[in-house]
Amino acid sequence: GRYEDKSSAFNSDGNSIISADTRIVGKIISNGNLLIGGDVEGDIVAKGDVRVKGKVKGSISANRVELSECSVLGNIRAEASLMIDAGSEVIGDKGNVLSTADVLCKKNSFILGNVASDSISIEKGSVVCGEIQIKCTENADELFSKYFNSGKQG
């Protein structure tokens, strides 16, 4: 499926893997991609992509974030896209999600917090408890005039 196709990004050089039997306490900073299978207590900042299959207690900031059957207790900021797969949850401190591109909430995913994005897709069975804000590329006043004043005769 779509998720497995993207995993090829983690087969080349410049990737760091935190295995399922590893626990890290402290901030992680990476210039490449991260695959997190274990537990992390601390913020994660990556210039590349972050794929989480473990538990993160802290904020994640990366190019693209993929969550798979995991738990994130903190905020997520994804520059390119955020995919929350089945069985994943984003909760905690503020639990806010910010993406300057797309957010995809797969079936059985859970977000407790606000979502701000250019677009969001929420599959049936996914739960989002919070506000959803889709960024508008046009001025709100211009849009209002375009749709609500166009039928008026002068």
Coordinates of N, CA, C and O in Angstrom, one line a residue:
G1 N 0.8 -1.2 0.0 CA 0.0 0.0 0.0 C 0.9 1.3 0.0 O 2.1 1.2 -0.1
R2 N 0.2 2.4 0.2 CA 0.9 3.7 0.1 C 1.9 3.8 1.2 O 3.0 4.4 1.0
Y3 N 1.7 3.3 2.4 CA 2.6 3.4 3.5 C 3.9 2.6 3.2 O 5.0 3.1 3.4
E4 N 3.8 1.4 2.7 CA 5.0 0.6 2.4 C 5.8 1.2 1.3 O 7.0 1.1 1.4
D5 N 5.2 1.8 0.3 CA 5.9 2.4 -0.8 C 6.9 3.5 -0.3 O 8.0 3.6 -0.8
K6 N 6.5 4.3 0.7 CA 7.3 5.4 1.2 C 8.5 4.8 2.1 O 9.4 5.6 2.4
S7 N 8.4 3.6 2.6 CA 9.5 3.1 3.5 C 10.8 3.0 2.8 O 11.8 2.9 3.4
S8 N 10.8 3.0 1.4 CA 12.1 2.9 0.7 C 13.0 4.1 1.0 O 14.2 4.0 0.8
A9 N 12.5 5.2 1.5 CA 13.3 6.4 1.8 C 14.2 6.0 3.0 O 15.2 6.7 3.2
F10 N 13.9 5.0 3.7 CA 14.7 4.6 4.9 C 15.7 3.5 4.5 O 16.3 3.0 5.4
N11 N 15.9 3.2 3.3 CA 16.9 2.2 2.9 C 18.2 2.7 2.4 O 19.1 2.0 2.1
S12 N 18.3 4.0 2.3 CA 19.6 4.6 1.8 C 20.4 5.2 3.0 O 20.0 5.2 4.2
D13 N 21.6 5.8 2.7 CA 22.4 6.4 3.7 C 21.8 7.6 4.3 O 20.9 8.2 3.7
G14 N 22.3 8.0 5.5 CA 21.8 9.2 6.1 C 20.6 9.0 7.0 O 19.9 9.9 7.3
N15 N 20.3 7.7 7.3 CA 19.1 7.4 8.1 C 19.5 6.9 9.5 O 20.5 6.1 9.6
S16 N 18.8 7.2 10.5 CA 19.1 6.7 11.8 C 17.9 5.9 12.3 O 16.7 6.3 12.1
I17 N 18.2 4.7 12.9 CA 17.1 3.8 13.3 C 17.3 3.7 14.8 O 18.3 3.3 15.3
I18 N 16.1 3.9 15.5 CA 16.1 3.6 17.0 C 15.2 2.4 17.1 O 14.0 2.4 16.9
S19 N 15.8 1.3 17.5 CA 15.1 0.0 17.5 C 14.1 -0.1 18.6 O 14.1 0.7 19.6
A20 N 13.2 -1.1 18.5 CA 12.1 -1.3 19.4 C 12.6 -1.5 20.9 O 11.9 -1.2 21.8
D21 N 13.8 -2.0 21.0 CA 14.3 -2.3 22.4 C 15.2 -1.2 23.0 O 15.9 -1.4 23.9
T22 N 15.1 0.0 22.4 CA 15.9 1.1 22.8 C 15.0 2.2 23.4 O 13.9 2.5 22.9
R23 N 15.5 2.9 24.4 CA 14.8 4.0 25.1 C 15.8 5.2 25.1 O 16.9 5.0 25.6
I24 N 15.4 6.3 24.6 CA 16.2 7.5 24.6 C 15.5 8.6 25.4 O 14.4 8.9 25.2
V25 N 16.3 9.2 26.3 CA 15.8 10.4 27.1 C 16.7 11.6 26.7 O 17.9 11.6 26.9
G26 N 16.0 12.6 26.1 CA 16.7 13.8 25.7 C 16.3 14.1 24.3 O 15.6 13.4 23.6
K27 N 16.7 15.3 23.8 CA 16.4 15.8 22.5 C 17.2 15.1 21.4 O 18.3 14.9 21.6
I28 N 16.5 14.8 20.3 CA 17.1 14.2 19.2 C 17.1 15.2 18.0 O 16.1 15.8 17.7
I29 N 18.3 15.5 17.4 CA 18.4 16.4 16.3 C 19.1 15.6 15.2 O 20.1 15.0 15.4
S30 N 18.5 15.6 14.0 CA 19.0 14.9 12.9 C 19.0 15.7 11.6 O 18.0 16.4 11.3
N31 N 20.0 15.5 10.8 CA 20.0 16.2 9.5 C 19.4 15.2 8.4 O 19.2 15.6 7.3
G32 N 19.2 14.0 8.8 CA 18.6 13.0 7.9 C 17.3 12.5 8.3 O 16.5 13.2 8.9
N33 N 17.0 11.3 7.9 CA 15.7 10.6 8.3 C 15.8 9.8 9.6 O 16.9 9.3 9.9
L34 N 14.7 9.7 10.3 CA 14.7 8.9 11.5 C 13.6 7.9 11.5 O 12.5 8.2 11.1
L35 N 13.9 6.7 11.9 CA 12.9 5.6 12.1 C 12.9 5.3 13.6 O 14.0 4.8 14.1
I36 N 11.8 5.6 14.2 CA 11.8 5.4 15.7 C 10.9 4.2 16.0 O 9.7 4.3 15.8
G37 N 11.5 3.1 16.5 CA 10.8 1.9 16.8 C 10.6 1.8 18.3 O 9.8 1.1 18.8
G38 N 11.5 2.5 19.1 CA 11.5 2.4 20.5 C 10.8 3.6 21.2 O 9.9 4.2 20.6
D39 N 11.2 3.9 22.4 CA 10.6 5.0 23.2 C 11.6 6.2 23.2 O 12.8 6.0 23.5
V40 N 11.0 7.3 23.0 CA 11.8 8.6 23.1 C 11.1 9.5 24.1 O 9.9 9.8 23.9
E41 N 11.8 10.0 25.1 CA 11.3 11.1 26.0 C 12.1 12.3 25.7 O 13.3 12.4 26.1
G42 N 11.6 13.2 24.9 CA 12.3 14.4 24.5 C 11.8 14.8 23.1 O 11.2 14.0 22.4
D43 N 12.1 16.0 22.7 CA 11.7 16.5 21.4 C 12.6 15.9 20.3 O 13.7 15.6 20.5
I44 N 12.0 15.8 19.1 CA 12.7 15.3 17.9 C 12.6 16.4 16.8 O 11.5 16.9 16.5
V45 N 13.8 16.8 16.3 CA 13.9 17.8 15.2 C 14.7 17.1 14.1 O 15.9 16.7 14.3
A46 N 14.1 17.0 13.0 CA 14.8 16.4 11.8 C 14.6 17.2 10.6 O 13.5 17.7 10.3
K47 N 15.7 17.3 9.8 CA 15.5 18.0 8.5 C 14.9 17.1 7.5 O 14.3 17.5 6.5
G48 N 15.0 15.8 7.7 CA 14.4 14.8 6.8 C 13.1 14.4 7.3 O 12.3 15.1 7.9
D49 N 12.8 13.1 7.1 CA 11.5 12.5 7.4 C 11.6 11.7 8.8 O 12.7 11.2 9.1
V50 N 10.5 11.7 9.5 CA 10.5 10.9 10.7 C 9.3 9.9 10.6 O 8.2 10.3 10.3
R51 N 9.6 8.7 10.9 CA 8.6 7.6 10.9 C 8.6 7.0 12.3 O 9.7 6.5 12.8
V52 N 7.5 7.0 13.0 CA 7.4 6.5 14.3 C 6.6 5.2 14.4 O 5.4 5.2 13.9
K53 N 7.1 4.2 15.0 CA 6.4 3.0 15.3 C 6.5 2.7 16.8 O 6.1 1.6 17.2
G54 N 7.0 3.6 17.6 CA 7.1 3.4 19.0 C 6.4 4.4 19.8 O 5.3 4.8 19.4
K55 N 7.0 4.9 20.9 CA 6.3 6.0 21.7 C 7.2 7.2 21.8 O 8.4 7.0 22.0
V56 N 6.6 8.3 21.6 CA 7.3 9.6 21.7 C 6.6 10.5 22.7 O 5.4 10.7 22.6
K57 N 7.3 10.9 23.8 CA 6.8 11.9 24.7 C 7.6 13.2 24.5 O 8.6 13.4 25.1
G58 N 7.1 14.0 23.6 CA 7.7 15.2 23.2 C 7.2 15.6 21.8 O 6.4 14.9 21.2
S59 N 7.7 16.8 21.4 CA 7.2 17.3 20.1 C 8.1 16.7 19.0 O 9.3 16.4 19.2
I60 N 7.5 16.7 17.8 CA 8.2 16.2 16.6 C 8.1 17.3 15.5 O 7.0 17.8 15.2
S61 N 9.3 17.7 15.0 CA 9.3 18.6 13.9 C 10.2 18.0 12.8 O 11.3 17.7 13.0
A62 N 9.6 17.9 11.6 CA 10.3 17.2 10.5 C 9.7 17.6 9.1 O 8.7 18.3 9.1
N63 N 10.3 17.2 8.0 CA 9.8 17.4 6.7 C 8.5 16.7 6.5 O 7.5 17.2 6.2
R64 N 8.6 15.4 6.7 CA 7.4 14.5 6.6 C 7.3 13.6 7.8 O 8.4 13.1 8.3
V65 N 6.2 13.4 8.4 CA 6.0 12.6 9.6 C 5.0 11.5 9.3 O 3.9 11.8 8.8
E66 N 5.4 10.2 9.6 CA 4.5 9.1 9.4 C 4.4 8.4 10.7 O 5.4 8.0 11.3
L67 N 3.2 8.2 11.2 CA 2.9 7.5 12.5 C 2.3 6.2 12.2 O 1.3 6.1 11.5
S68 N 2.8 5.1 12.7 CA 2.2 3.8 12.5 C 2.1 3.0 13.8 O 3.1 2.6 14.4
E69 N 0.9 2.7 14.3 CA 0.6 2.0 15.5 C 1.5 2.5 16.6 O 2.2 1.8 17.2
C70 N 1.4 3.8 16.9 CA 2.3 4.4 17.9 C 1.5 5.5 18.7 O 0.4 5.7 18.5
S71 N 2.3 6.0 19.7 CA 1.7 7.0 20.5 C 2.6 8.2 20.6 O 3.8 8.1 20.8
V72 N 2.1 9.4 20.3 CA 2.9 10.7 20.4 C 2.2 11.6 21.4 O 1.0 11.9 21.3
L73 N 2.9 11.9 22.5 CA 2.4 12.8 23.6 C 3.0 14.1 23.4 O 4.1 14.4 24.0
G74 N 2.5 14.9 22.5 CA 3.1 16.2 22.2 C 2.7 16.8 20.8 O 1.8 16.2 20.2
N75 N 3.3 17.9 20.4 CA 2.9 18.5 19.2 C 3.6 18.0 18.0 O 4.8 17.5 18.2
I76 N 3.0 18.0 16.8 CA 3.7 17.6 15.6 C 3.7 18.7 14.6 O 2.6 19.3 14.3
R77 N 4.8 19.0 14.0 CA 4.9 19.9 12.9 C 5.6 19.3 11.7 O 6.7 18.8 11.8
A78 N 4.9 19.2 10.6 CA 5.4 18.5 9.4 C 5.4 19.5 8.3 O 4.3 20.1 8.0
E79 N 6.5 19.7 7.6 CA 6.6 20.7 6.5 C 5.9 20.2 5.3 O 5.2 20.9 4.6
A80 N 6.1 18.9 5.0 CA 5.6 18.3 3.7 C 4.2 17.6 3.9 O 3.2 18.0 3.3
S81 N 4.2 16.6 4.8 CA 3.0 15.9 5.0 C 3.0 15.1 6.4 O 4.1 14.9 6.9
L82 N 1.8 14.8 6.9 CA 1.7 14.0 8.1 C 0.7 12.9 7.8 O -0.4 13.2 7.3
M83 N 1.1 11.7 8.0 CA 0.2 10.5 7.9 C 0.1 9.8 9.2 O 1.1 9.4 9.8
I84 N -1.1 9.7 9.7 CA -1.4 9.0 11.0 C -2.1 7.7 10.6 O -3.3 7.7 10.2
D85 N -1.4 6.6 10.8 CA -1.9 5.3 10.4 C -2.8 4.7 11.5 O -2.8 5.2 12.6
A86 N -3.5 3.6 11.1 CA -4.4 2.9 12.0 C -3.7 2.6 13.3 O -2.5 2.1 13.3
G87 N -4.4 2.8 14.4 CA -3.8 2.4 15.7 C -2.9 3.4 16.3 O -2.3 3.2 17.4
S88 N -2.7 4.6 15.7 CA -1.8 5.6 16.2 C -2.6 6.7 16.9 O -3.8 6.9 16.6
E89 N -2.0 7.3 17.9 CA -2.7 8.4 18.6 C -1.7 9.5 18.9 O -0.5 9.3 19.1
V90 N -2.3 10.8 18.8 CA -1.5 12.0 19.1 C -2.3 12.7 20.2 O -3.4 13.1 20.0
I91 N -1.7 12.7 21.4 CA -2.4 13.3 22.6 C -1.4 14.0 23.5 O -0.2 13.9 23.2
G92 N -1.8 14.6 24.5 CA -0.9 15.1 25.5 C -0.9 16.5 25.7 O -1.9 17.2 25.6
D93 N 0.3 17.1 26.0 CA 0.5 18.5 26.4 C -0.5 19.4 25.7 O -1.4 19.9 26.3
K94 N -0.3 19.6 24.4 CA -1.2 20.4 23.6 C -1.8 19.5 22.5 O -2.9 19.7 22.0
G95 N -1.0 18.5 22.1 CA -1.4 17.6 21.0 C -1.7 18.3 19.7 O -2.5 17.7 18.9
N96 N -1.2 19.4 19.5 CA -1.5 20.2 18.2 C -0.7 19.6 17.1 O 0.4 19.2 17.2
V97 N -1.3 19.7 15.9 CA -0.7 19.2 14.7 C -0.7 20.3 13.7 O -1.7 21.0 13.4
L98 N 0.5 20.6 13.1 CA 0.6 21.6 12.1 C 1.4 21.1 10.9 O 2.4 20.5 11.0
S99 N 0.7 21.2 9.7 CA 1.4 20.8 8.5 C 1.2 21.8 7.4 O 0.1 22.4 7.3
T100 N 2.3 22.2 6.7 CA 2.1 23.2 5.7 C 1.7 22.5 4.4 O 1.6 23.2 3.4
A101 N 1.3 21.3 4.4 CA 0.8 20.5 3.3 C -0.4 19.7 3.7 O -1.4 20.3 4.1
D102 N -0.3 18.4 3.6 CA -1.4 17.5 3.9 C -1.4 16.8 5.2 O -0.3 16.4 5.7
V103 N -2.5 16.5 5.8 CA -2.7 15.7 6.9 C -3.6 14.5 6.5 O -4.7 14.8 6.0
L104 N -3.2 13.3 6.7 CA -4.0 12.1 6.4 C -4.2 11.3 7.7 O -3.3 10.8 8.3
C105 N -5.5 11.2 8.1 CA -5.8 10.5 9.3 C -6.5 9.2 8.8 O -7.6 9.2 8.3
K106 N -5.7 8.1 9.0 CA -6.2 6.8 8.5 C -7.2 6.2 9.5 O -7.3 6.6 10.7
K107 N -8.0 5.2 9.1 CA -9.0 4.5 9.9 C -8.4 4.1 11.3 O -7.2 3.6 11.3
N108 N -9.1 4.4 12.4 CA -8.7 4.0 13.7 C -7.5 4.8 14.3 O -6.9 4.4 15.2
S109 N -7.2 6.0 13.7 CA -6.2 6.9 14.3 C -7.0 7.9 15.2 O -8.2 8.0 15.1
F110 N -6.2 8.5 16.1 CA -6.8 9.4 17.1 C -6.0 10.6 17.3 O -4.8 10.5 17.5
I111 N -6.6 11.8 17.3 CA -5.9 13.0 17.6 C -6.7 13.8 18.7 O -7.9 14.0 18.5
L112 N -6.0 14.1 19.8 CA -6.6 15.0 20.8 C -5.9 16.3 20.7 O -4.8 16.4 21.2
G113 N -6.4 17.3 20.0 CA -5.7 18.5 19.8 C -6.2 19.2 18.5 O -7.0 18.7 17.8
N114 N -5.6 20.4 18.3 CA -6.0 21.1 17.1 C -5.2 20.7 15.9 O -4.0 20.4 16.0
V115 N -5.8 20.8 14.7 CA -5.1 20.5 13.5 C -5.1 21.8 12.6 O -6.2 22.3 12.3
A116 N -4.0 22.2 12.1 CA -3.9 23.3 11.1 C -3.1 22.8 9.9 O -2.0 22.3 10.1
S117 N -3.7 22.9 8.7 CA -3.1 22.3 7.5 C -3.6 23.0 6.3 O -4.6 23.7 6.3
D118 N -2.9 22.7 5.1 CA -3.4 23.1 3.9 C -4.6 22.2 3.4 O -5.5 22.7 2.7
S119 N -4.6 21.0 3.9 CA -5.7 20.0 3.6 C -5.7 18.9 4.6 O -4.6 18.6 5.2
I120 N -6.8 18.3 4.8 CA -6.9 17.2 5.7 C -7.8 16.1 5.1 O -8.8 16.5 4.5
S121 N -7.5 14.9 5.4 CA -8.3 13.8 5.0 C -8.5 12.9 6.2 O -7.6 12.5 6.8
I122 N -9.8 12.7 6.6 CA -10.1 11.9 7.7 C -10.9 10.7 7.3 O -12.1 10.8 6.9
E123 N -10.3 9.5 7.4 CA -11.1 8.3 7.0 C -12.1 7.9 8.1 O -11.9 8.2 9.2
K124 N -13.1 7.2 7.6 CA -14.2 6.7 8.5 C -13.5 5.9 9.6 O -12.7 5.0 9.3
G125 N -13.9 6.1 10.9 CA -13.3 5.4 12.0 C -12.2 6.1 12.7 O -11.7 5.7 13.7
S126 N -11.7 7.2 12.1 CA -10.7 8.0 12.7 C -11.4 9.1 13.5 O -12.5 9.5 13.3
V127 N -10.7 9.5 14.6 CA -11.3 10.5 15.6 C -10.3 11.7 15.7 O -9.1 11.5 15.9
V128 N -10.9 12.9 15.5 CA -10.2 14.1 15.8 C -11.0 14.9 16.8 O -12.1 15.3 16.5
C129 N -10.4 15.1 18.0 CA -11.1 15.9 19.0 C -10.3 17.2 19.2 O -9.3 17.3 19.8
G130 N -10.8 18.2 18.5 CA -10.2 19.5 18.5 C -10.7 20.3 17.3 O -11.5 19.9 16.6
E131 N -10.1 21.5 17.2 CA -10.4 22.4 16.1 C -9.6 22.0 14.8 O -8.5 21.6 14.9
I132 N -10.2 22.1 13.7 CA -9.5 21.9 12.4 C -9.5 23.2 11.6 O -10.6 23.8 11.4
Q133 N -8.3 23.7 11.3 CA -8.2 24.9 10.5 C -7.5 24.6 9.2 O -6.4 24.1 9.2
I134 N -8.2 24.9 8.1 CA -7.6 24.7 6.8 C -7.2 26.1 6.3 O -8.0 27.0 6.3
K135 N -5.9 26.2 6.0 CA -5.4 27.5 5.6 C -6.0 27.9 4.2 O -6.0 27.1 3.3
C136 N -6.4 29.1 4.1 CA -7.0 29.6 2.9 C -5.9 30.4 2.1 O -5.3 31.3 2.7
T137 N -5.8 30.1 0.8 CA -4.8 30.9 0.0 C -5.3 32.2 -0.4 O -4.6 33.1 -0.8
E138 N -6.6 32.4 -0.4 CA -7.2 33.6 -0.8 C -7.7 34.4 0.4 O -7.9 33.9 1.4
N139 N -7.8 35.7 0.2 CA -8.3 36.6 1.2 C -9.7 36.3 1.5 O -10.6 36.1 0.6
A140 N -10.1 36.1 2.8 CA -11.4 35.7 3.2 C -12.5 36.7 2.8 O -13.6 36.3 2.3
D141 N -12.2 38.0 2.8 CA -13.1 39.0 2.4 C -13.4 38.9 0.9 O -14.5 39.0 0.4
E142 N -12.4 38.6 0.1 CA -12.5 38.5 -1.4 C -13.4 37.2 -1.6 O -14.3 37.3 -2.5
L143 N -13.2 36.1 -0.9 CA -14.0 34.9 -1.1 C -15.4 35.2 -0.7 O -16.3 34.8 -1.5
F144 N -15.6 35.9 0.4 CA -17.0 36.2 0.8 C -17.7 37.0 -0.3 O -18.9 36.7 -0.7
S145 N -17.1 38.0 -0.8 CA -17.7 38.8 -1.8 C -17.9 38.0 -3.1 O -19.0 38.2 -3.7
K146 N -17.0 37.2 -3.5 CA -17.1 36.4 -4.7 C -18.4 35.5 -4.6 O -19.1 35.3 -5.6
Y147 N -18.6 34.9 -3.5 CA -19.7 33.9 -3.4 C -21.0 34.5 -2.9 O -22.1 33.9 -3.2
F148 N -21.0 35.5 -2.1 CA -22.2 36.0 -1.6 C -22.7 37.4 -2.2 O -23.9 37.7 -2.0
N149 N -21.8 38.1 -2.9 CA -22.3 39.4 -3.5 C -22.4 39.2 -5.0 O -22.9 40.1 -5.6
S150 N -22.0 38.1 -5.6 CA -22.1 38.0 -7.0 C -23.5 38.0 -7.6 O -23.7 38.3 -8.7
G151 N -24.5 37.5 -6.8 CA -25.8 37.4 -7.2 C -26.6 38.8 -7.1 O -27.7 38.9 -7.5
K152 N -26.0 39.7 -6.4 CA -26.7 41.0 -6.2 C -26.7 41.9 -7.4 O -25.6 42.0 -8.1
Q153 N -27.7 42.6 -7.7 CA -27.8 43.5 -8.8 C -27.5 44.9 -8.2 O -28.0 45.2 -7.1
G154 N -26.8 45.8 -8.9 CA -26.4 47.1 -8.4 C -27.3 48.1 -8.6 O -28.3 48.5 -8.9

